[in-house]
């Protein structure tokens, strides 16, 4: 997976808990052979195992990409827009986006989710 896809996967797998900047840190650590998921979610959900966090996001992304490729493209665009807000407006604006991240949108291909 590309870094961009992995960042989007982490953001969506965390239902917006991880911002793009936060997800990018995980991706950077993973690419540099890091092993610890340093954040609260990483500790609580993955017992600080970065490989498990990445694998969860990867599986989440593959499901979306195979079941609903349009949603995958939309997620990439949305995360890119969020990154721009983070860079231009700072962390408080980013937290606002995190709070309203859609948790009910279908991720598979059946449309029944």
JSON list of C-alpha atoms in Angstrom, two decimals, residues 1 6 10 13 25-38 41-43 45-60:
[
{"chain": "A", "resi": 1, "resn": "UNK", "atom": "CA", "xyz": [0.00, 0.00, 0.00]},
{"chain": "A", "resi": 6, "resn": "UNK", "atom": "CA", "xyz": [-2.25, 3.58, 4.61]},
{"chain": "A", "resi": 10, "resn": "UNK", "atom": "CA", "xyz": [-5.68, 4.27, 9.66]},
{"chain": "A", "resi": 13, "resn": "UNK", "atom": "CA", "xyz": [-10.22, 2.28, 10.70]},
{"chain": "A", "resi": 25, "resn": "UNK", "atom": "CA", "xyz": [3.39, 9.23, 12.28]},
{"chain": "A", "resi": 26, "resn": "UNK", "atom": "CA", "xyz": [2.32, 5.60, 12.54]},
{"chain": "A", "resi": 27, "resn": "UNK", "atom": "CA", "xyz": [3.15, 5.03, 8.86]},
{"chain": "A", "resi": 28, "resn": "UNK", "atom": "CA", "xyz": [6.56, 6.67, 9.24]},
{"chain": "A", "resi": 29, "resn": "UNK", "atom": "CA", "xyz": [7.33, 4.57, 12.32]},
{"chain": "A", "resi": 30, "resn": "UNK", "atom": "CA", "xyz": [6.16, 1.42, 10.52]},
{"chain": "A", "resi": 31, "resn": "UNK", "atom": "CA", "xyz": [8.27, 2.15, 7.43]},
{"chain": "A", "resi": 32, "resn": "UNK", "atom": "CA", "xyz": [11.28, 2.69, 9.69]},
{"chain": "A", "resi": 33, "resn": "UNK", "atom": "CA", "xyz": [10.73, -0.70, 11.33]},
{"chain": "A", "resi": 34, "resn": "UNK", "atom": "CA", "xyz": [9.19, 0.71, 14.47]},
{"chain": "A", "resi": 35, "resn": "UNK", "atom": "CA", "xyz": [7.25, -1.66, 16.66]},
{"chain": "A", "resi": 36, "resn": "UNK", "atom": "CA", "xyz": [5.32, 0.52, 19.12]},
{"chain": "A", "resi": 37, "resn": "UNK", "atom": "CA", "xyz": [1.94, 2.13, 18.54]},
{"chain": "A", "resi": 38, "resn": "UNK", "atom": "CA", "xyz": [2.58, 5.00, 20.92]},
{"chain": "A", "resi": 41, "resn": "UNK", "atom": "CA", "xyz": [-5.74, 3.79, 20.82]},
{"chain": "A", "resi": 42, "resn": "UNK", "atom": "CA", "xyz": [-2.57, 1.86, 20.02]},
{"chain": "A", "resi": 43, "resn": "UNK", "atom": "CA", "xyz": [-2.19, 0.93, 23.68]},
{"chain": "A", "resi": 45, "resn": "UNK", "atom": "CA", "xyz": [-6.79, -1.65, 21.22]},
{"chain": "A", "resi": 46, "resn": "UNK", "atom": "CA", "xyz": [-3.51, -3.09, 19.94]},
{"chain": "A", "resi": 47, "resn": "UNK", "atom": "CA", "xyz": [-1.45, -3.49, 23.12]},
{"chain": "A", "resi": 48, "resn": "UNK", "atom": "CA", "xyz": [1.05, -1.01, 21.61]},
{"chain": "A", "resi": 49, "resn": "UNK", "atom": "CA", "xyz": [1.74, -3.41, 18.71]},
{"chain": "A", "resi": 50, "resn": "UNK", "atom": "CA", "xyz": [2.24, -1.22, 15.64]},
{"chain": "A", "resi": 51, "resn": "UNK", "atom": "CA", "xyz": [2.14, -4.21, 13.29]},
{"chain": "A", "resi": 52, "resn": "UNK", "atom": "CA", "xyz": [-1.33, -5.09, 14.59]},
{"chain": "A", "resi": 53, "resn": "UNK", "atom": "CA", "xyz": [-2.54, -1.51, 14.16]},
{"chain": "A", "resi": 54, "resn": "UNK", "atom": "CA", "xyz": [-1.22, -1.44, 10.58]},
{"chain": "A", "resi": 55, "resn": "UNK", "atom": "CA", "xyz": [-2.67, -4.86, 9.77]},
{"chain": "A", "resi": 56, "resn": "UNK", "atom": "CA", "xyz": [-6.08, -3.79, 11.07]},
{"chain": "A", "resi": 57, "resn": "UNK", "atom": "CA", "xyz": [-6.00, -0.68, 8.89]},
{"chain": "A", "resi": 58, "resn": "UNK", "atom": "CA", "xyz": [-4.74, -2.64, 5.89]},
{"chain": "A", "resi": 59, "resn": "UNK", "atom": "CA", "xyz": [-7.55, -5.18, 6.21]},
{"chain": "A", "resi": 60, "resn": "UNK", "atom": "CA", "xyz": [-10.06, -2.37, 6.60]}
]
